[in-house]
Amino acid sequence: MQASLEQILETKQVWQGSQEGYMDAQQSYSSGYQQLDLELPNAGWPKGALTEILTDQQGIGELRLLLPLLADQTRQGRWVAFIGAPYIPYAPSLAAYGVDLSRLLLVHPRADRDCLWATEQALRMGTCSTVISWPGQLEDRWLRRLQLAAEEGDTVGVLMRPAKYSTQPSPAAVRLNVSKNQHEDLSVHIIKRRHAWPRDAFPLSHEQLVDESAFSLAATGGL
Amino acid sequence: MSLHFPWLPLEVYSRTLDGAEDIPLAIVCRQKNQERIFQANALAQQQGVQLQQKLSAAVTICPNLRYVHQQLDQEQAALERLAYWACQYSSQVAIRSPYSLLIEVAGSFKLFGGQQELLRNMRSELDGLGHVAQMALAPVAAAAWVLARSHQGFICVADRGQLSARLQEIPLSCFDVNAQTLERLRAMGVHCLRELLALPREGLVRRYGQDLYDQVLKVLGQLPDVVDSIRLPERFVSSVQLLEPITHSEAILFVARRLLQELEYYLRARSMGTQCLQWCLQDEHGQQSFFELRASSPQRHCRYWLDLLSHHLEQLQLQHSVDVVQLKVLHCQAFAEQSQHLFSERAQSYHMDDLLDRLQARLGEEAVRTVCVRADHRPEHAWAYCQPGENTGLRTQALQRPLWLLAQPQALRYHQQQLFLRGPLQLMRGPERIESGWWQKGPVYRDYYVASNPRFECFWVFHDQRSQNWFLHGVFA
């Protein structure tokens, strides 16, 4: 019995769920944080798919999580869009973090419907490499539509949503619940990620930023 | 080549109606104080309406007949638009009223892939515009004109040798002769060109004037015929008068499609594109409303503008019912066709401009922008909105600054003697004094602090020295 099981495993007729680091042709962009890269599938924010960042708190560093990605993308000449942001992005801060403001697009829709439409257009057309959106209330079918739009445009789509939607099923490739329980580090709880089991909360320090020169290496697909 | 549009009055009328194929239509003209049917479409003729019938009789026979008086200015405008359409095929296009165009196509065959291909293109585009044309190709312009008027469908005369043979049997009604002369010739038994040529020349000239004889010579190619080509106007203005007022903004799309198609032909003829379309919607009382559609780069294609227009119409509220839709294009710019990638993975590749245009068409121009840095130490003036793609390139030092700024500083509440924002606030870092100079407007005298609450949220607050109040200005996201 055992011999035949080994034979089956050897001839790779069974896929094992415990195999992490499943590599495929899909690329991703490095998040800039070493520990986060280790936990994310393909070592980075997934391209052509949605990422949800769920949080109940404001001002804990939820946007700083994405800053290395924004800085890297805009420096390489790719566009980044903010759709329906709750406040005004403070230009001197962004510039100080290394974001090239000539590749930043801010969209201020008046209504929720317009916000969803604008997010879908930006994701689908693929001219922005990264789209960050604050969609408000999202029905299941809209989540599906946004996911399809991200696939079509091969865009990194990030949805920032309140934490109460953690239990809502979602087709996003990665779902993070971000919170802060003490002064220094951010606590990242990966609720869902492709090709792996969810990960319990782990601390992420802003000092864990990867060296600047390593950014452009990591962006060339799944290290 | 000559294109003859015998049904032009009806086509001009049906351009304004939706579903014109299912309605009996007629054009009415005034003859000797009586209104008679001038033209009727197939459906009306099936139901018994005949040409030259009195209007009252026609309406009795066909009760749901829709008719309108002959609109000569609309017909002339339609003929001009057709001339602009024809300009994409040739640089020499002339209008010969009524209802005919003369186009010099000899030089265009090679570019458009041969005679058959050219004719096929022309026919299909005319179909799209809603016109039926009789076409004739001949080496002599006047001969082509006469041939187009006499034959339905298509006729081609390859060279001059065959020309006089083909022209012999053409009835004289196809020539430019007035009714009286025609009647007199008919009384003499002269019906076609062959019989006319058999008459002696001096008698003909003496009785009917030199003009008739000159015309015959021009048709045969024995007298030079000077044809003036039209010149394309600098501006494009076209409008459609609707017979039934529109109340829904989506219905404008049907009318707009025709206008945008005409615009595309005009732009193609001029080899240019445009960045701004001005639309005017008018109701029956003369009330007008305007809107513009803009593109970041010159565009020519009808479907691009139609796409932008549909996005704009989705959020447009009509203030009044629409009777006339007018499109104006005042400025044209050089247009470069975008080349497609040879090995592109995606079916369509977009540019950033396309996304910006689409977002601006639906959300408005002020909803799409970016921020840039300004040299000012006051936080609310250290940044400004600007157009996407612009950047001042300034960088400040990496001071402790938040990522989010509030548009207006928000007053903080007190709760049990402590500052309160989603929890009692504790000041962590500060103070940092920011003061403005006496020469600046909008004086600022503030002490800024970084504050956090028991939920570990970080905010940027300040204590205003003048009013002694506390405000929230930023969030450290």
Short mmCIF file of N, CA and C in Angstrom, two decimals, chain A residues 56-64 67 79 82 85-98 100-102 104-108 110 113-114 117-118 121-122 125 127-128 134 152-154 180-183, chain B residues 311 315 346 350-352 354-356 358-359 362-363 366-373 379 382-383 385 388-391 394-398 401-407 422 428 452 455-459 475-477:
data_model
loop_
_atom_site.label_atom_id
_atom_site.label_comp_id
_atom_site.label_asym_id
_atom_site.label_seq_id
_atom_site.Cartn_x
_atom_site.Cartn_y
_atom_site.Cartn_z
N ASP A 56 -10.19 48.41 9.92
CA ASP A 56 -11.17 49.24 10.61
C ASP A 56 -10.58 50.52 11.13
N GLN A 57 -9.27 50.56 11.14
CA GLN A 57 -8.61 51.71 11.74
C GLN A 57 -8.08 52.63 10.66
N GLN A 58 -8.03 53.90 11.01
CA GLN A 58 -7.42 54.86 10.08
C GLN A 58 -6.06 55.24 10.63
N GLY A 59 -5.17 55.61 9.77
CA GLY A 59 -3.93 56.20 10.25
C GLY A 59 -2.99 55.20 10.93
N ILE A 60 -3.04 53.93 10.54
CA ILE A 60 -2.12 52.97 11.12
C ILE A 60 -1.02 52.60 10.16
N GLY A 61 -1.04 53.18 8.98
CA GLY A 61 -0.02 52.82 8.01
C GLY A 61 -0.55 51.91 6.92
N GLU A 62 -1.88 51.94 6.68
CA GLU A 62 -2.43 51.03 5.67
C GLU A 62 -2.03 51.45 4.27
N LEU A 63 -1.81 52.75 4.06
CA LEU A 63 -1.40 53.17 2.73
C LEU A 63 0.11 53.04 2.57
N ARG A 64 0.83 53.17 3.69
CA ARG A 64 2.28 53.03 3.64
C ARG A 64 2.68 51.63 3.20
N LEU A 67 3.18 51.96 -0.40
CA LEU A 67 4.07 53.01 -0.91
C LEU A 67 5.29 52.50 -1.68
N TRP A 79 1.86 54.26 -14.63
CA TRP A 79 0.88 55.09 -13.97
C TRP A 79 0.24 54.36 -12.79
N PHE A 82 -5.51 56.59 -8.04
CA PHE A 82 -6.26 56.58 -6.77
C PHE A 82 -7.70 56.93 -7.12
N ALA A 85 -10.45 58.35 -3.22
CA ALA A 85 -9.69 58.39 -1.97
C ALA A 85 -10.45 59.19 -0.92
N PRO A 86 -10.37 58.79 0.37
CA PRO A 86 -11.15 59.47 1.40
C PRO A 86 -10.63 60.86 1.73
N TYR A 87 -9.31 61.07 1.57
CA TYR A 87 -8.73 62.39 1.84
C TYR A 87 -7.81 62.76 0.68
N ILE A 88 -7.21 63.93 0.80
CA ILE A 88 -6.31 64.39 -0.26
C ILE A 88 -4.92 63.79 -0.02
N PRO A 89 -4.32 63.16 -1.04
CA PRO A 89 -2.94 62.68 -0.85
C PRO A 89 -2.02 63.88 -0.75
N TYR A 90 -1.20 63.89 0.29
CA TYR A 90 -0.36 65.06 0.55
C TYR A 90 0.89 64.97 -0.31
N ALA A 91 0.98 65.87 -1.29
CA ALA A 91 2.02 65.74 -2.32
C ALA A 91 3.44 65.73 -1.76
N PRO A 92 3.78 66.62 -0.82
CA PRO A 92 5.17 66.59 -0.32
C PRO A 92 5.54 65.25 0.31
N SER A 93 4.59 64.62 1.02
CA SER A 93 4.90 63.30 1.61
C SER A 93 5.16 62.27 0.54
N LEU A 94 4.28 62.25 -0.45
CA LEU A 94 4.44 61.26 -1.51
C LEU A 94 5.76 61.47 -2.23
N ALA A 95 6.07 62.73 -2.50
CA ALA A 95 7.33 63.02 -3.20
C ALA A 95 8.52 62.61 -2.34
N ALA A 96 8.41 62.83 -1.02
CA ALA A 96 9.52 62.47 -0.14
C ALA A 96 9.73 60.97 -0.09
N TYR A 97 8.66 60.20 -0.24
CA TYR A 97 8.79 58.75 -0.26
C TYR A 97 9.27 58.22 -1.60
N GLY A 98 9.40 59.10 -2.58
CA GLY A 98 9.96 58.67 -3.85
C GLY A 98 8.93 58.43 -4.94
N ASP A 100 6.82 59.41 -8.06
CA ASP A 100 6.90 60.41 -9.13
C ASP A 100 5.48 60.91 -9.41
N LEU A 101 5.21 62.17 -9.01
CA LEU A 101 3.83 62.66 -9.07
C LEU A 101 3.32 62.84 -10.50
N SER A 102 4.22 62.85 -11.49
CA SER A 102 3.71 63.01 -12.85
C SER A 102 3.08 61.73 -13.37
N LEU A 104 0.90 60.00 -11.32
CA LEU A 104 -0.17 59.73 -10.38
C LEU A 104 -1.46 60.27 -10.94
N LEU A 105 -2.53 59.52 -10.86
CA LEU A 105 -3.83 59.97 -11.34
C LEU A 105 -4.80 59.93 -10.18
N LEU A 106 -5.48 61.05 -9.93
CA LEU A 106 -6.50 61.07 -8.87
C LEU A 106 -7.86 61.21 -9.52
N VAL A 107 -8.76 60.35 -9.13
CA VAL A 107 -10.11 60.41 -9.68
C VAL A 107 -11.07 60.59 -8.51
N HIS A 108 -11.90 61.62 -8.59
CA HIS A 108 -12.87 61.90 -7.51
C HIS A 108 -14.29 61.75 -8.04
N ARG A 110 -18.34 61.38 -7.97
CA ARG A 110 -19.29 61.96 -7.02
C ARG A 110 -20.11 60.88 -6.34
N ARG A 113 -21.74 54.68 -7.66
CA ARG A 113 -21.85 54.02 -8.96
C ARG A 113 -20.73 54.46 -9.88
N ASP A 114 -20.46 55.79 -9.87
CA ASP A 114 -19.40 56.34 -10.71
C ASP A 114 -18.05 55.80 -10.26
N TRP A 117 -17.68 52.33 -11.63
CA TRP A 117 -17.47 52.40 -13.08
C TRP A 117 -16.05 52.83 -13.39
N ALA A 118 -15.57 53.88 -12.68
CA ALA A 118 -14.23 54.38 -12.96
C ALA A 118 -13.18 53.32 -12.62
N GLN A 121 -13.16 50.74 -15.40
CA GLN A 121 -12.53 51.24 -16.63
C GLN A 121 -11.02 51.25 -16.47
N ALA A 122 -10.55 51.78 -15.32
CA ALA A 122 -9.10 51.88 -15.13
C ALA A 122 -8.46 50.49 -15.08
N MET A 125 -8.69 48.86 -18.87
CA MET A 125 -7.91 49.40 -19.97
C MET A 125 -6.43 49.15 -19.80
N THR A 127 -3.98 50.77 -18.74
CA THR A 127 -2.96 51.79 -18.95
C THR A 127 -2.29 52.19 -17.64
N CYS A 128 -2.99 51.95 -16.49
CA CYS A 128 -2.36 52.15 -15.19
C CYS A 128 -1.90 50.79 -14.71
N TRP A 134 -11.23 53.00 -3.29
CA TRP A 134 -12.00 52.93 -2.04
C TRP A 134 -13.47 52.80 -2.45
N GLU A 152 -8.32 41.25 -17.39
CA GLU A 152 -8.26 41.68 -18.78
C GLU A 152 -7.17 42.72 -18.99
N GLY A 153 -7.01 43.61 -18.03
CA GLY A 153 -6.02 44.66 -18.20
C GLY A 153 -4.67 44.31 -17.64
N ASP A 154 -4.56 43.14 -16.99
CA ASP A 154 -3.31 42.72 -16.35
C ASP A 154 -2.83 43.79 -15.37
N LYS A 180 -3.55 47.30 14.00
CA LYS A 180 -2.40 47.69 14.83
C LYS A 180 -2.76 47.45 16.28
N ASN A 181 -1.93 46.66 16.94
CA ASN A 181 -2.21 46.35 18.34
C ASN A 181 -1.20 46.94 19.29
N GLN A 182 -0.14 47.48 18.77
CA GLN A 182 0.84 48.13 19.62
C GLN A 182 1.52 49.19 18.80
N HIS A 183 2.33 49.97 19.46
CA HIS A 183 2.78 51.20 18.84
C HIS A 183 3.65 51.02 17.62
N HIS B 311 -20.86 57.95 -22.86
CA HIS B 311 -20.51 58.13 -21.44
C HIS B 311 -21.03 59.45 -20.92
N GLN B 315 -24.91 60.68 -17.90
CA GLN B 315 -25.16 61.50 -16.72
C GLN B 315 -25.73 62.87 -17.09
N ARG B 346 -2.93 41.58 -26.41
CA ARG B 346 -4.32 41.98 -26.19
C ARG B 346 -4.93 42.42 -27.51
N TYR B 350 -4.61 50.27 -25.33
CA TYR B 350 -5.09 51.61 -25.05
C TYR B 350 -3.94 52.52 -24.67
N HIS B 351 -4.21 53.78 -24.77
CA HIS B 351 -3.24 54.76 -24.28
C HIS B 351 -3.83 55.43 -23.06
N MET B 352 -2.96 56.07 -22.28
CA MET B 352 -3.42 56.77 -21.10
C MET B 352 -4.44 57.83 -21.47
N ASP B 354 -6.71 57.73 -23.69
CA ASP B 354 -8.05 57.15 -23.86
C ASP B 354 -8.74 57.04 -22.52
N LEU B 355 -8.00 56.59 -21.50
CA LEU B 355 -8.60 56.46 -20.17
C LEU B 355 -8.99 57.82 -19.63
N LEU B 356 -8.11 58.80 -19.77
CA LEU B 356 -8.42 60.14 -19.27
C LEU B 356 -9.65 60.71 -19.96
N ARG B 358 -12.11 59.13 -21.36
CA ARG B 358 -13.33 58.44 -20.96
C ARG B 358 -13.78 58.88 -19.57
N LEU B 359 -12.82 58.97 -18.65
CA LEU B 359 -13.18 59.37 -17.29
C LEU B 359 -13.70 60.80 -17.27
N ARG B 362 -17.35 61.22 -18.55
CA ARG B 362 -18.45 60.84 -17.68
C ARG B 362 -18.43 61.60 -16.36
N LEU B 363 -17.26 61.83 -15.79
CA LEU B 363 -17.22 62.40 -14.45
C LEU B 363 -17.00 63.90 -14.46
N GLU B 366 -13.10 68.25 -13.82
CA GLU B 366 -12.47 68.54 -12.53
C GLU B 366 -12.34 67.30 -11.66
N ALA B 367 -12.92 66.18 -12.07
CA ALA B 367 -12.83 64.97 -11.25
C ALA B 367 -11.56 64.18 -11.54
N VAL B 368 -10.83 64.55 -12.56
CA VAL B 368 -9.65 63.76 -12.96
C VAL B 368 -8.43 64.68 -12.94
N ARG B 369 -7.54 64.48 -12.00
CA ARG B 369 -6.36 65.36 -11.92
C ARG B 369 -5.29 64.70 -11.07
N THR B 370 -4.27 65.50 -10.74
CA THR B 370 -3.24 64.97 -9.87
C THR B 370 -2.76 66.11 -8.96
N VAL B 371 -1.80 65.78 -8.09
CA VAL B 371 -1.29 66.81 -7.17
C VAL B 371 0.18 67.05 -7.46
N CYS B 372 0.63 68.23 -7.13
CA CYS B 372 2.05 68.52 -7.27
C CYS B 372 2.50 69.34 -6.07
N VAL B 373 3.81 69.42 -5.90
CA VAL B 373 4.39 70.06 -4.73
C VAL B 373 4.62 71.53 -5.01
N PRO B 379 1.21 73.89 5.34
CA PRO B 379 0.79 72.60 4.78
C PRO B 379 -0.29 72.72 3.72
N ALA B 382 1.31 73.80 0.46
CA ALA B 382 2.50 73.12 -0.04
C ALA B 382 2.18 72.17 -1.18
N TRP B 383 0.94 72.13 -1.57
CA TRP B 383 0.56 71.25 -2.66
C TRP B 383 -0.50 71.99 -3.47
N TYR B 385 -3.54 71.16 -6.94
CA TYR B 385 -4.05 70.29 -8.00
C TYR B 385 -3.46 70.73 -9.33
N PRO B 388 -3.10 65.78 -14.93
CA PRO B 388 -2.32 64.53 -14.88
C PRO B 388 -1.14 64.59 -15.83
N GLY B 389 0.00 64.21 -15.33
CA GLY B 389 1.19 64.24 -16.17
C GLY B 389 2.08 65.44 -15.89
N GLU B 390 1.54 66.44 -15.21
CA GLU B 390 2.39 67.60 -14.89
C GLU B 390 3.04 67.37 -13.55
N ASN B 391 4.19 67.92 -13.37
CA ASN B 391 4.84 67.80 -12.08
C ASN B 391 5.80 68.96 -11.92
N LEU B 394 9.51 69.35 -7.55
CA LEU B 394 10.10 69.77 -6.28
C LEU B 394 10.08 68.62 -5.29
N ARG B 395 11.06 68.55 -4.49
CA ARG B 395 11.06 67.56 -3.42
C ARG B 395 11.43 68.26 -2.13
N THR B 396 10.68 67.96 -1.10
CA THR B 396 11.01 68.57 0.18
C THR B 396 11.77 67.55 1.02
N GLN B 397 12.27 68.02 2.15
CA GLN B 397 12.96 67.08 3.03
C GLN B 397 11.96 66.10 3.60
N ALA B 398 12.48 64.94 4.00
CA ALA B 398 11.59 63.91 4.53
C ALA B 398 11.24 64.21 5.97
N ARG B 401 5.64 64.00 7.92
CA ARG B 401 4.41 64.52 7.35
C ARG B 401 3.46 63.38 7.05
N PRO B 402 2.15 63.62 7.18
CA PRO B 402 1.19 62.53 6.95
C PRO B 402 0.99 62.30 5.45
N LEU B 403 0.38 61.14 5.14
CA LEU B 403 0.09 60.84 3.74
C LEU B 403 -1.24 61.43 3.31
N TRP B 404 -2.17 61.52 4.24
CA TRP B 404 -3.47 62.12 3.91
C TRP B 404 -3.55 63.50 4.53
N LEU B 405 -4.09 64.45 3.76
CA LEU B 405 -4.35 65.77 4.30
C LEU B 405 -5.84 66.03 4.18
N LEU B 406 -6.41 66.67 5.19
CA LEU B 406 -7.82 67.03 5.07
C LEU B 406 -7.95 68.29 4.25
N ALA B 407 -9.06 68.39 3.51
CA ALA B 407 -9.25 69.59 2.69
C ALA B 407 -9.36 70.83 3.57
N ARG B 422 -12.10 59.41 17.89
CA ARG B 422 -12.24 57.95 17.92
C ARG B 422 -11.51 57.38 19.14
N MET B 428 2.15 62.61 20.92
CA MET B 428 3.35 61.79 20.93
C MET B 428 4.58 62.60 20.60
N SER B 452 -1.86 60.18 18.96
CA SER B 452 -2.45 58.87 18.71
C SER B 452 -3.47 58.57 19.80
N ARG B 455 -6.56 53.30 19.99
CA ARG B 455 -6.61 52.31 18.90
C ARG B 455 -5.36 52.35 18.05
N PHE B 456 -4.36 53.09 18.47
CA PHE B 456 -3.07 53.19 17.80
C PHE B 456 -3.17 53.86 16.44
N GLU B 457 -4.18 54.72 16.29
CA GLU B 457 -4.27 55.47 15.04
C GLU B 457 -3.49 56.77 15.21
N CYS B 458 -2.74 57.14 14.16
CA CYS B 458 -1.89 58.33 14.25
C CYS B 458 -2.47 59.47 13.45
N PHE B 459 -2.54 60.63 14.07
CA PHE B 459 -3.10 61.80 13.38
C PHE B 459 -2.15 62.97 13.51
N VAL B 475 -3.78 62.57 8.42
CA VAL B 475 -3.84 61.20 8.93
C VAL B 475 -2.60 60.46 8.44
N PHE B 476 -1.89 59.79 9.34
CA PHE B 476 -0.69 59.06 8.94
C PHE B 476 -1.11 57.67 8.47
N ALA B 477 -1.48 57.57 7.20
CA ALA B 477 -1.99 56.28 6.70
C ALA B 477 -0.85 55.33 6.37
#
